[in-house]
Amino acid sequence: MNRLTLKKGREKAILRRHPWIFSGAVKRITGDPAPGETVIIEDAKGQFLAYAAYSPTSQIRARIWSWDEDQSIDPDFFLQRLKSAINLREKWIDKNQTSAYRLVHAESDNLPGLIVDRYNDYLVVQILSAGIERWKAEITQGLASLLNPAGIYERSDVAVRDLEGLPEREGTLFGKSPNRPILISENGLKFKVDLTKGQKTGFYLDQRDNRQFCREISQGKSVLNCFAYTGGFTAYALAGGAESVLSIDSSEEAIHLAKENVLLNQGSLDKCDWIVGDVFEELRTLRDGGCQFDMVILDPPKFAPTASQAKQAARGYKDINLYGFKLLKPGGTLMTFSCSGGIDERFFQKIVADAALDTGVDAQILYRLSQAPDHPTHLAFPEGTYLKGLVIRIGE
Ligand code: SAH
């Protein structure tokens, strides 16, 4: 088998079970491995460390499949890994209430580069590494045999694939193509989700528990939901007894679906207002108009996918949080999120603290939120934690 030999001393992260080998750690490649092909990882002395998928174009030159020398990397290996990921969800997701959840969370489920989301009896697959790409047919077959889905749809239409030398791709891999949209349930609420054209794989499944939390604290409140997408937080706030919800998103299609989702759950749009627009501008307009709310939700898109964009992104986060604070009534609640992998929890808290300071509010963190358990973080892979949320109360 082809071999990748590490430079002296560069095996430490691998021994701690971190699954990535960066190009700078590579001393030598023996053989001519194709993209995604399995290679043996060895230390500078030639000692076996792991089996990994080779990725010649990426800075992450290899991603580890297994540390066990006796393990063969074959279709059965993928079947077993899929099974254990599915088992976790069997135990931690209440299927009576929720029909859409993440089945495979890539590195954190020991399948680097593979995302699989379930929406009722459809699966949506996203392939982000050369290794998974190479085993795509076997993985599709494995998912089909384990779960017997109506269809498996690929949403590998993301720019990061370029780093792995992979083109963007989208289409049906197995069975039927999903209807547009399909109807899922989440914590007993109904949502229309467009699996083929929606953002991510259709729905922001990682926010499920945080939306439920929002429902629990919404009674009687006037709510401003920024970056509303298809109305997730809007529908939950209304279900929790919110008095009114103003939802803002720049996507007209998303707001259209958000209205349908509120109608599905509430039967009327009476308590709702909608703005299709840019949150940065609309927050200023609301402030100039003297508007105030009991609760403001800020759930922006990823401003900093990697650490190198963190500084620029910090300005964006500070700006929206500043206006979030300004738009709160005394004693009001801010639910503020960041899903940027490049900004860690401490930094995010500091940005929000700076925003509070500049606004002149006295503010306390009541809760810290993160992604739902179907998006686990493997302890050896802290990068798996990307979603951070703070629930903050300001002084009266
Ligand atoms: N809270 C949502 C997910 C939000 S995703 C949920 O629970 O489902 C981020 C959303 O921000 C997307 O819908 C995107 O269309 C929107 N968006 C991105 N940039 C924006 C901007 N500058 N102004 C308004 N909306 C924006």
GROMACS .gro file of C-alpha atoms and ligand atoms in nm:
model
  422
    1MET     CA    1   0.000   0.000   0.000
    2ASN     CA    2   0.109   0.361  -0.057
    3ARG     CA    3   0.262   0.530   0.242
    4LEU     CA    4   0.272   0.880   0.383
    5THR     CA    5   0.565   0.937   0.615
    6LEU     CA    6   0.549   1.220   0.867
    7LYS     CA    7   0.831   1.452   0.959
    8LYS     CA    8   1.002   1.381   1.288
    9GLY     CA    9   0.789   1.487   1.586
   10ARG     CA   10   0.478   1.554   1.375
   11GLU     CA   11   0.296   1.242   1.495
   12LYS     CA   12   0.180   1.402   1.823
   13ALA     CA   13  -0.163   1.516   1.702
   14ILE     CA   14  -0.222   1.179   1.537
   15LEU     CA   15  -0.141   0.998   1.861
   16ARG     CA   16  -0.401   1.221   2.027
   17ARG     CA   17  -0.646   1.092   1.765
   18HIS     CA   18  -0.685   1.415   1.574
   19PRO     CA   19  -0.793   1.303   1.226
   20TRP     CA   20  -0.611   1.558   1.005
   21ILE     CA   21  -0.264   1.550   0.857
   22PHE     CA   22  -0.154   1.888   0.725
   23SER     CA   23   0.072   1.918   0.421
   24GLY     CA   24   0.346   2.077   0.633
   25ALA     CA   25   0.378   1.761   0.843
   26VAL     CA   26   0.447   1.536   0.543
   27LYS     CA   27   0.803   1.421   0.489
   28ARG     CA   28   0.751   1.182   0.200
   29ILE     CA   29   0.491   0.998  -0.006
   30THR     CA   30   0.590   0.650  -0.117
   31GLY     CA   31   0.399   0.527  -0.421
   32ASP     CA   32   0.152   0.722  -0.628
   33PRO     CA   33  -0.179   0.735  -0.442
   34ALA     CA   34  -0.482   0.866  -0.633
   35PRO     CA   35  -0.711   1.126  -0.471
   36GLY     CA   36  -0.906   0.959  -0.191
   37GLU     CA   37  -0.704   0.640  -0.198
   38THR     CA   38  -0.614   0.479   0.133
   39VAL     CA   39  -0.256   0.531   0.249
   40ILE     CA   40  -0.066   0.408   0.553
   41ILE     CA   41   0.044   0.692   0.780
   42GLU     CA   42   0.377   0.623   0.947
   43ASP     CA   43   0.606   0.821   1.173
   44ALA     CA   44   0.957   0.928   1.069
   45LYS     CA   45   1.094   0.591   1.184
   46GLY     CA   46   0.846   0.396   0.971
   47GLN     CA   47   0.615   0.294   1.258
   48PHE     CA   48   0.247   0.242   1.160
   49LEU     CA   49   0.018   0.515   1.294
   50ALA     CA   50  -0.307   0.499   1.098
   51TYR     CA   51  -0.490   0.446   0.771
   52ALA     CA   52  -0.604   0.764   0.598
   53ALA     CA   53  -0.754   0.897   0.276
   54TYR     CA   54  -0.503   1.086   0.064
   55SER     CA   55  -0.594   1.427  -0.073
   56PRO     CA   56  -0.319   1.564  -0.299
   57THR     CA   57  -0.457   1.915  -0.355
   58SER     CA   58  -0.574   2.000  -0.003
   59GLN     CA   59  -0.377   2.158   0.282
   60ILE     CA   60  -0.534   1.875   0.482
   61ARG     CA   61  -0.328   1.620   0.294
   62ALA     CA   62  -0.487   1.313   0.457
   63ARG     CA   63  -0.786   1.238   0.680
   64ILE     CA   64  -0.770   0.937   0.906
   65TRP     CA   65  -1.009   0.644   0.873
   66SER     CA   66  -0.865   0.422   1.146
   67TRP     CA   67  -0.582   0.389   1.399
   68ASP     CA   68  -0.620   0.010   1.406
   69GLU     CA   69  -0.361  -0.170   1.194
   70ASP     CA   70  -0.588  -0.476   1.160
   71GLN     CA   71  -0.877  -0.273   1.017
   72SER     CA   72  -0.932  -0.305   0.644
   73ILE     CA   73  -1.079   0.000   0.478
   74ASP     CA   74  -1.351  -0.164   0.271
   75PRO     CA   75  -1.729  -0.136   0.218
   76ASP     CA   76  -1.797  -0.313   0.547
   77PHE     CA   77  -1.586  -0.056   0.734
   78PHE     CA   78  -1.814   0.221   0.606
   79LEU     CA   79  -2.125   0.019   0.685
   80GLN     CA   80  -2.011  -0.022   1.048
   81ARG     CA   81  -1.928   0.347   1.084
   82LEU     CA   82  -2.268   0.444   0.940
   83LYS     CA   83  -2.439   0.201   1.177
   84SER     CA   84  -2.280   0.349   1.485
   85ALA     CA   85  -2.367   0.704   1.374
   86ILE     CA   86  -2.728   0.598   1.316
   87ASN     CA   87  -2.742   0.430   1.659
   88LEU     CA   88  -2.653   0.752   1.836
   89ARG     CA   89  -2.953   0.923   1.676
   90GLU     CA   90  -3.182   0.630   1.764
   91LYS     CA   91  -3.111   0.707   2.129
   92TRP     CA   92  -3.100   1.086   2.129
   93ILE     CA   93  -3.370   1.199   1.887
   94ASP     CA   94  -3.739   1.177   1.975
   95LYS     CA   95  -3.881   1.039   1.650
   96ASN     CA   96  -4.240   1.105   1.760
   97GLN     CA   97  -4.169   1.476   1.762
   98THR     CA   98  -3.891   1.520   1.509
   99SER     CA   99  -3.849   1.375   1.160
  100ALA     CA  100  -3.545   1.574   1.041
  101TYR     CA  101  -3.201   1.544   1.197
  102ARG     CA  102  -2.834   1.493   1.115
  103LEU     CA  103  -2.738   1.126   1.080
  104VAL     CA  104  -2.366   1.169   1.014
  105HIS     CA  105  -2.159   1.466   1.135
  106ALA     CA  106  -1.834   1.407   0.948
  107GLU     CA  107  -1.514   1.398   1.157
  108SER     CA  108  -1.714   1.388   1.481
  109ASP     CA  109  -1.877   1.061   1.366
  110ASN     CA  110  -1.543   0.919   1.250
  111LEU     CA  111  -1.633   0.973   0.883
  112PRO     CA  112  -1.422   1.276   0.781
  113GLY     CA  113  -1.591   1.480   0.511
  114LEU     CA  114  -1.934   1.313   0.516
  115ILE     CA  115  -2.257   1.486   0.614
  116VAL     CA  116  -2.585   1.296   0.599
  117ASP     CA  117  -2.910   1.461   0.701
  118ARG     CA  118  -3.242   1.281   0.727
  119TYR     CA  119  -3.567   1.450   0.628
  120ASN     CA  120  -3.851   1.199   0.684
  121ASP     CA  121  -3.770   0.913   0.448
  122TYR     CA  122  -3.526   1.115   0.236
  123LEU     CA  123  -3.154   1.145   0.297
  124VAL     CA  124  -2.944   1.440   0.187
  125VAL     CA  125  -2.573   1.373   0.151
  126GLN     CA  126  -2.291   1.626   0.136
  127ILE     CA  127  -1.941   1.509   0.043
  128LEU     CA  128  -1.654   1.734   0.150
  129SER     CA  129  -1.341   1.519   0.116
  130ALA     CA  130  -1.161   1.327  -0.156
  131GLY     CA  131  -1.175   1.015   0.065
  132ILE     CA  132  -1.554   1.009   0.092
  133GLU     CA  133  -1.583   1.095  -0.277
  134ARG     CA  134  -1.390   0.780  -0.361
  135TRP     CA  135  -1.627   0.562  -0.152
  136LYS     CA  136  -1.943   0.743  -0.259
  137ALA     CA  137  -2.108   0.441  -0.428
  138GLU     CA  138  -2.042   0.212  -0.130
  139ILE     CA  139  -2.167   0.473   0.117
  140THR     CA  140  -2.483   0.531  -0.087
  141GLN     CA  141  -2.542   0.158  -0.097
  142GLY     CA  142  -2.475   0.127   0.277
  143LEU     CA  143  -2.723   0.404   0.360
  144ALA     CA  144  -2.982   0.247   0.129
  145SER     CA  145  -2.946  -0.097   0.290
  146LEU     CA  146  -2.946   0.033   0.650
  147LEU     CA  147  -3.233   0.284   0.622
  148ASN     CA  148  -3.434   0.190   0.312
  149PRO     CA  149  -3.499   0.557   0.224
  150ALA     CA  150  -3.739   0.676  -0.047
  151GLY     CA  151  -3.447   0.864  -0.200
  152ILE     CA  152  -3.093   0.984  -0.142
  153TYR     CA  153  -3.013   1.330  -0.277
  154GLU     CA  154  -2.662   1.478  -0.305
  155ARG     CA  155  -2.607   1.844  -0.212
  156SER     CA  156  -2.233   1.873  -0.271
  157ASP     CA  157  -2.290   2.219  -0.416
  158VAL     CA  158  -2.047   2.395  -0.184
  159ALA     CA  159  -1.736   2.594  -0.272
  160VAL     CA  160  -1.512   2.427  -0.009
  161ARG     CA  161  -1.502   2.116  -0.230
  162ASP     CA  162  -1.266   2.310  -0.449
  163LEU     CA  163  -0.999   2.277  -0.179
  164GLU     CA  164  -1.019   1.900  -0.217
  165GLY     CA  165  -1.002   1.926  -0.595
  166LEU     CA  166  -1.367   1.827  -0.629
  167PRO     CA  167  -1.628   1.994  -0.853
  168GLU     CA  168  -1.963   2.105  -0.711
  169ARG     CA  169  -2.232   1.844  -0.767
  170GLU     CA  170  -2.600   1.797  -0.701
  171GLY     CA  171  -2.859   1.533  -0.788
  172THR     CA  172  -3.037   1.211  -0.698
  173LEU     CA  173  -2.805   0.924  -0.601
  174PHE     CA  174  -3.069   0.665  -0.518
  175GLY     CA  175  -3.446   0.618  -0.541
  176LYS     CA  176  -3.687   0.904  -0.601
  177SER     CA  177  -3.618   1.277  -0.618
  178PRO     CA  178  -3.780   1.461  -0.328
  179ASN     CA  179  -4.087   1.679  -0.383
  180ARG     CA  180  -4.035   2.050  -0.350
  181PRO     CA  181  -4.088   2.129  -0.072
  182ILE     CA  182  -4.140   1.837   0.165
  183LEU     CA  183  -4.311   1.862   0.505
  184ILE     CA  184  -4.108   1.771   0.813
  185SER     CA  185  -4.181   1.788   1.184
  186GLU     CA  186  -3.951   1.927   1.450
  187ASN     CA  187  -4.043   1.923   1.818
  188GLY     CA  188  -4.403   1.875   1.702
  189LEU     CA  189  -4.403   2.181   1.474
  190LYS     CA  190  -4.435   2.152   1.095
  191PHE     CA  191  -4.197   2.300   0.841
  192LYS     CA  192  -4.181   2.299   0.464
  193VAL     CA  193  -3.824   2.231   0.353
  194ASP     CA  194  -3.679   2.252   0.004
  195LEU     CA  195  -3.411   1.982  -0.002
  196THR     CA  196  -3.288   2.058  -0.353
  197LYS     CA  197  -3.275   2.439  -0.349
  198GLY     CA  198  -3.281   2.541   0.019
  199GLN     CA  199  -2.972   2.663   0.208
  200LYS     CA  200  -2.736   2.399   0.355
  201THR     CA  201  -2.921   2.069   0.306
  202GLY     CA  202  -3.254   2.251   0.336
  203PHE     CA  203  -3.293   2.339   0.705
  204TYR     CA  204  -3.068   2.458   0.990
  205LEU     CA  205  -3.104   2.138   1.190
  206ASP     CA  206  -2.827   2.238   1.431
  207GLN     CA  207  -3.050   2.507   1.586
  208ARG     CA  208  -3.330   2.263   1.683
  209ASP     CA  209  -3.274   2.271   2.062
  210ASN     CA  210  -3.215   2.646   2.061
  211ARG     CA  211  -3.541   2.706   1.876
  212GLN     CA  212  -3.713   2.493   2.141
  213PHE     CA  213  -3.548   2.704   2.410
  214CYS     CA  214  -3.676   3.016   2.235
  215ARG     CA  215  -4.028   2.871   2.247
  216GLU     CA  216  -3.996   2.825   2.623
  217ILE     CA  217  -3.907   3.188   2.689
  218SER     CA  218  -4.136   3.363   2.437
  219GLN     CA  219  -4.463   3.391   2.628
  220GLY     CA  220  -4.612   3.737   2.591
  221LYS     CA  221  -4.302   3.882   2.424
  222SER     CA  222  -4.255   4.109   2.125
  223VAL     CA  223  -3.980   3.942   1.923
  224LEU     CA  224  -3.742   4.059   1.650
  225ASN     CA  225  -3.603   3.760   1.457
  226CYS     CA  226  -3.303   3.859   1.243
  227PHE     CA  227  -3.171   3.626   0.972
  228ALA     CA  228  -3.501   3.439   0.992
  229TYR     CA  229  -3.451   3.205   0.692
  230THR     CA  230  -3.770   2.994   0.662
  231GLY     CA  231  -3.908   3.110   0.995
  232GLY     CA  232  -3.767   2.853   1.237
  233PHE     CA  233  -3.736   3.082   1.539
  234THR     CA  234  -4.046   3.274   1.426
  235ALA     CA  235  -4.268   2.965   1.437
  236TYR     CA  236  -4.127   2.850   1.770
  237ALA     CA  237  -4.167   3.194   1.931
  238LEU     CA  238  -4.531   3.206   1.819
  239ALA     CA  239  -4.588   2.850   1.945
  240GLY     CA  240  -4.449   2.966   2.279
  241GLY     CA  241  -4.703   3.246   2.302
  242ALA     CA  242  -4.511   3.545   2.162
  243GLU     CA  243  -4.732   3.851   2.122
  244SER     CA  244  -4.570   3.956   1.794
  245VAL     CA  245  -4.275   3.858   1.575
  246LEU     CA  246  -4.098   4.073   1.318
  247SER     CA  247  -3.881   3.855   1.090
  248ILE     CA  248  -3.603   3.985   0.865
  249ASP     CA  249  -3.413   3.799   0.594
  250SER     CA  250  -3.250   3.905   0.268
  251SER     CA  251  -3.388   3.604   0.081
  252GLU     CA  252  -3.734   3.655  -0.066
  253GLU     CA  253  -3.784   3.279  -0.116
  254ALA     CA  254  -3.692   3.213   0.247
  255ILE     CA  255  -3.946   3.469   0.374
  256HIS     CA  256  -4.209   3.324   0.140
  257LEU     CA  257  -4.156   2.979   0.293
  258ALA     CA  258  -4.141   3.132   0.643
  259LYS     CA  259  -4.494   3.270   0.596
  260GLU     CA  260  -4.616   2.930   0.482
  261ASN     CA  261  -4.454   2.772   0.787
  262VAL     CA  262  -4.626   3.013   1.025
  263LEU     CA  263  -4.959   2.945   0.853
  264LEU     CA  264  -4.904   2.571   0.889
  265ASN     CA  265  -4.853   2.599   1.263
  266GLN     CA  266  -5.062   2.901   1.365
  267GLY     CA  267  -5.331   2.911   1.098
  268SER     CA  268  -5.285   3.288   1.061
  269LEU     CA  269  -5.022   3.555   1.008
  270ASP     CA  270  -5.192   3.801   1.245
  271LYS     CA  271  -4.903   3.838   1.486
  272CYS     CA  272  -4.636   3.861   1.219
  273ASP     CA  273  -4.452   4.129   1.028
  274TRP     CA  274  -4.190   4.059   0.762
  275ILE     CA  275  -3.904   4.247   0.604
  276VAL     CA  276  -3.710   4.126   0.303
  277GLY     CA  277  -3.389   4.322   0.344
  278ASP     CA  278  -3.038   4.355   0.477
  279VAL     CA  279  -3.026   4.312   0.855
  280PHE     CA  280  -2.738   4.562   0.892
  281GLU     CA  281  -2.951   4.834   0.730
  282GLU     CA  282  -3.287   4.733   0.872
  283LEU     CA  283  -3.161   4.736   1.232
  284ARG     CA  284  -3.056   5.099   1.186
  285THR     CA  285  -3.392   5.188   1.034
  286LEU     CA  286  -3.576   5.023   1.322
  287ARG     CA  287  -3.357   5.209   1.570
  288ASP     CA  288  -3.418   5.541   1.394
  289GLY     CA  289  -3.791   5.467   1.408
  290GLY     CA  290  -3.770   5.420   1.786
  291CYS     CA  291  -3.877   5.050   1.780
  292GLN     CA  292  -3.815   4.833   2.086
  293PHE     CA  293  -3.862   4.462   2.153
  294ASP     CA  294  -3.872   4.226   2.450
  295MET     CA  295  -3.648   3.979   2.268
  296VAL     CA  296  -3.404   4.006   1.977
  297ILE     CA  297  -3.268   3.697   1.797
  298LEU     CA  298  -2.950   3.724   1.588
  299ASP     CA  299  -2.863   3.410   1.390
  300PRO     CA  300  -2.641   3.533   1.106
  301PRO     CA  301  -2.468   3.318   0.843
  302LYS     CA  302  -2.105   3.219   0.885
  303PHE     CA  303  -1.910   3.548   0.872
  304ALA     CA  304  -1.575   3.369   0.936
  305PRO     CA  305  -1.547   3.014   0.800
  306THR     CA  306  -1.179   3.008   0.903
  307ALA     CA  307  -0.963   3.185   1.161
  308SER     CA  308  -0.804   3.409   0.895
  309GLN     CA  309  -1.135   3.590   0.841
  310ALA     CA  310  -1.200   3.633   1.214
  311LYS     CA  311  -1.104   4.000   1.243
  312GLN     CA  312  -1.321   4.118   0.957
  313ALA     CA  313  -1.605   3.897   1.080
  314ALA     CA  314  -1.576   4.039   1.432
  315ARG     CA  315  -1.680   4.380   1.298
  316GLY     CA  316  -1.996   4.230   1.151
  317TYR     CA  317  -2.084   4.050   1.473
  318LYS     CA  318  -2.018   4.358   1.682
  319ASP     CA  319  -2.234   4.574   1.460
  320ILE     CA  320  -2.543   4.354   1.473
  321ASN     CA  321  -2.506   4.288   1.844
  322LEU     CA  322  -2.470   4.660   1.911
  323TYR     CA  323  -2.800   4.728   1.736
  324GLY     CA  324  -2.953   4.419   1.895
  325PHE     CA  325  -2.885   4.571   2.238
  326LYS     CA  326  -3.009   4.913   2.129
  327LEU     CA  327  -3.341   4.766   2.016
  328LEU     CA  328  -3.413   4.589   2.345
  329LYS     CA  329  -3.654   4.722   2.605
  330PRO     CA  330  -3.509   4.747   2.957
  331GLY     CA  331  -3.500   4.394   3.102
  332GLY     CA  332  -3.513   4.245   2.750
  333THR     CA  333  -3.345   3.929   2.619
  334LEU     CA  334  -3.089   3.888   2.342
  335MET     CA  335  -3.042   3.546   2.182
  336THR     CA  336  -2.723   3.584   1.983
  337PHE     CA  337  -2.541   3.321   1.777
  338SER     CA  338  -2.226   3.262   1.574
  339CYS     CA  339  -2.176   2.956   1.355
  340SER     CA  340  -1.829   3.068   1.242
  341GLY     CA  341  -1.568   2.798   1.291
  342GLY     CA  342  -1.305   3.075   1.286
  343ILE     CA  343  -1.442   3.245   1.599
  344ASP     CA  344  -1.427   3.054   1.925
  345GLU     CA  345  -1.658   3.092   2.222
  346ARG     CA  346  -1.430   3.325   2.418
  347PHE     CA  347  -1.379   3.557   2.124
  348PHE     CA  348  -1.750   3.562   2.049
  349GLN     CA  349  -1.827   3.651   2.410
  350LYS     CA  350  -1.573   3.932   2.395
  351ILE     CA  351  -1.730   4.077   2.080
  352VAL     CA  352  -2.074   4.071   2.242
  353ALA     CA  353  -1.928   4.225   2.559
  354ASP     CA  354  -1.777   4.508   2.353
  355ALA     CA  355  -2.114   4.566   2.188
  356ALA     CA  356  -2.285   4.586   2.530
  357LEU     CA  357  -2.018   4.827   2.656
  358ASP     CA  358  -2.056   5.058   2.356
  359THR     CA  359  -2.434   5.054   2.392
  360GLY     CA  360  -2.404   5.132   2.761
  361VAL     CA  361  -2.624   4.845   2.879
  362ASP     CA  362  -2.567   4.632   3.187
  363ALA     CA  363  -2.584   4.275   3.059
  364GLN     CA  364  -2.563   3.923   3.201
  365ILE     CA  365  -2.528   3.584   3.031
  366LEU     CA  366  -2.806   3.352   3.145
  367TYR     CA  367  -2.746   3.055   2.918
  368ARG     CA  368  -2.480   2.927   2.680
  369LEU     CA  369  -2.610   2.737   2.381
  370SER     CA  370  -2.453   2.514   2.120
  371GLN     CA  371  -2.546   2.273   1.842
  372ALA     CA  372  -2.797   1.991   1.899
  373PRO     CA  373  -2.666   1.641   1.993
  374ASP     CA  374  -2.713   1.507   1.641
  375HIS     CA  375  -2.421   1.742   1.563
  376PRO     CA  376  -2.179   1.599   1.821
  377THR     CA  377  -1.819   1.707   1.873
  378HIS     CA  378  -1.564   1.429   1.893
  379LEU     CA  379  -1.339   1.503   2.190
  380ALA     CA  380  -1.030   1.454   1.974
  381PHE     CA  381  -1.168   1.703   1.722
  382PRO     CA  382  -1.259   2.031   1.897
  383GLU     CA  383  -1.309   2.196   1.555
  384GLY     CA  384  -1.639   2.003   1.549
  385THR     CA  385  -1.793   2.268   1.777
  386TYR     CA  386  -1.890   2.561   1.559
  387LEU     CA  387  -2.224   2.690   1.684
  388LYS     CA  388  -2.215   2.920   1.985
  389GLY     CA  389  -2.509   3.100   2.138
  390LEU     CA  390  -2.555   3.337   2.430
  391VAL     CA  391  -2.881   3.422   2.600
  392ILE     CA  392  -2.834   3.760   2.758
  393ARG     CA  393  -3.054   3.975   2.975
  394ILE     CA  394  -3.004   4.348   2.996
  395GLY     CA  395  -3.071   4.558   3.304
  396GLU     CA  396  -3.407   4.721   3.371
  397SAH     N1  397  -3.230   3.117   1.211
  397SAH     C1  398  -3.251   3.040   1.090
  397SAH     C2  399  -3.124   3.017   1.012
  397SAH     C3  400  -3.052   3.143   0.969
  397SAH     S1  401  -2.936   3.116   0.844
  397SAH     C4  402  -3.320   2.910   1.126
  397SAH     O1  403  -3.330   2.875   1.246
  397SAH     O2  404  -3.363   2.839   1.035
  397SAH     C5  405  -2.889   3.275   0.797
  397SAH     C6  406  -2.989   3.351   0.713
  397SAH     O3  407  -2.939   3.482   0.695
  397SAH     C7  408  -3.017   3.300   0.573
  397SAH     O4  409  -3.153   3.278   0.559
  397SAH     C8  410  -2.972   3.414   0.479
  397SAH     O5  411  -3.061   3.430   0.369
  397SAH     C9  412  -2.978   3.532   0.568
  397SAH     N2  413  -2.886   3.644   0.540
  397SAH    C10  414  -2.756   3.642   0.508
  397SAH     N3  415  -2.703   3.767   0.504
  397SAH    C11  416  -2.805   3.852   0.535
  397SAH    C12  417  -2.815   3.992   0.550
  397SAH     N4  418  -2.709   4.072   0.535
  397SAH     N5  419  -2.934   4.045   0.582
  397SAH    C13  420  -3.043   3.965   0.600
  397SAH     N6  421  -3.038   3.831   0.590
  397SAH    C14  422  -2.921   3.775   0.558
   0.00000   0.00000   0.00000
